[in-house]
């Protein structure tokens, strides 16, 4: 599991707090089911007063499959409707991070910057 999907958000839009809590619960359920199926890691939710983050790890092929599904895109859109600054990113970790850094170094050497 060398990739991580990281979702970040700020506070809910005023008047949408209850729906924001429901959408977060939907995210936990959605990725909890995928974790139970062994497709991704158990979701990690980090929150403070004004913002939060949701992290789940998995293999590249699985992550790209998930982010292309209609049910995921609908869930993503719901989150954008209820939370300010909602965004998600995919990060490399583990052996994939090592591989990517090696390729970065190779490119830098070929351009004579390293």
C-alpha positions as semicolon CSV with decimal commas, in nm:
position;residue;x (nm);y (nm);z (nm)
1;X;0,000;0,000;0,000
2;X;0,229;0,267;-0,133
3;X;-0,027;0,536;-0,215
4;X;-0,241;0,750;0,012
5;X;-0,555;0,946;-0,060
6;X;-0,569;1,248;0,167
7;X;-0,887;1,453;0,195
8;X;-0,872;1,795;0,361
9;X;-1,144;2,041;0,450
10;X;-1,208;2,354;0,646
11;X;-1,518;2,420;0,852
12;X;-1,864;2,343;0,713
13;X;-2,047;2,615;0,528
14;X;-2,282;2,794;0,771
15;X;-2,611;2,611;0,796
16;X;-2,465;2,289;0,652
17;X;-2,304;2,152;0,968
18;X;-2,541;1,855;1,006
19;X;-2,496;1,756;0,643
20;X;-2,117;1,788;0,680
21;X;-2,126;1,541;0,970
22;X;-2,339;1,305;0,761
23;X;-2,097;1,325;0,466
24;X;-1,801;1,253;0,695
25;X;-1,989;0,950;0,827
26;X;-2,051;0,842;0,466
27;X;-1,677;0,870;0,392
28;X;-1,596;0,656;0,695
29;X;-1,854;0,397;0,592
30;X;-1,742;0,397;0,226
31;X;-1,375;0,349;0,305
32;X;-1,445;0,125;0,605
33;X;-1,618;-0,118;0,369
34;X;-1,323;-0,106;0,128
35;X;-1,088;-0,167;0,423
36;X;-1,296;-0,467;0,535
37;X;-1,259;-0,604;0,181
38;X;-0,879;-0,563;0,210
39;X;-0,859;-0,303;-0,067
40;X;-0,738;-0,009;0,144
41;X;-0,611;0,060;0,495
42;X;-0,841;0,149;0,780
43;X;-0,933;0,517;0,740
44;X;-0,761;0,766;0,967
45;X;-0,956;1,082;1,051
46;X;-0,778;1,379;1,207
47;X;-0,976;1,684;1,316
48;X;-0,938;2,003;1,509
49;X;-1,177;2,292;1,569
50;X;-1,170;2,449;1,222
51;X;-1,052;2,180;0,983
52;X;-0,990;1,813;0,930
53;X;-0,815;1,547;0,730
54;X;-0,907;1,195;0,623
55;X;-0,633;0,953;0,510
56;X;-0,653;0,608;0,356
57;X;-0,371;0,401;0,202
58;X;-0,380;0,150;-0,082
59;X;-0,216;0,030;-0,400
60;X;-0,201;0,260;-0,703
61;X;-0,436;0,055;-0,919
62;X;-0,697;0,037;-0,645
63;X;-0,674;0,411;-0,573
64;X;-0,720;0,502;-0,938
65;X;-1,011;0,260;-0,961
66;X;-1,177;0,411;-0,654
67;X;-1,136;0,772;-0,769
68;X;-1,292;0,690;-1,106
69;X;-1,610;0,530;-0,966
70;X;-1,938;0,718;-0,992
71;X;-2,031;0,649;-0,628
72;X;-1,699;0,797;-0,512
73;X;-1,741;1,104;-0,733
74;X;-2,092;1,165;-0,595
75;X;-1,955;1,137;-0,240
76;X;-1,674;1,377;-0,329
77;X;-1,921;1,626;-0,475
78;X;-2,136;1,608;-0,162
79;X;-1,831;1,696;0,047
80;X;-1,758;1,997;-0,175
81;X;-2,117;2,118;-0,125
82;X;-2,094;2,111;0,255
83;X;-1,732;2,197;0,348
84;X;-1,518;2,498;0,266
85;X;-1,186;2,420;0,101
86;X;-1,261;2,053;0,046
87;X;-0,990;1,889;-0,165
88;X;-0,818;1,557;-0,206
89;X;-0,472;1,455;-0,319
90;X;-0,287;1,131;-0,383
91;X;0,054;1,090;-0,223
92;X;0,332;0,835;-0,265
93;X;0,471;0,648;0,033
94;X;0,691;0,347;0,111
95;X;0,870;0,177;-0,176
96;X;0,685;0,386;-0,435
97;X;0,820;0,702;-0,274
98;X;1,172;0,560;-0,296
99;X;1,119;0,471;-0,663
100;X;0,981;0,817;-0,746
101;X;1,265;0,994;-0,568
102;X;1,514;0,779;-0,762
103;X;1,349;0,879;-1,090
104;X;1,353;1,243;-0,983
105;X;1,725;1,214;-0,919
106;X;1,775;1,047;-1,255
107;X;1,594;1,331;-1,433
108;X;1,801;1,586;-1,244
109;X;2,123;1,412;-1,344
110;X;2,020;1,388;-1,708
111;X;1,952;1,763;-1,705
112;X;2,286;1,822;-1,525
113;X;2,114;1,986;-1,228
114;X;2,232;1,718;-0,983
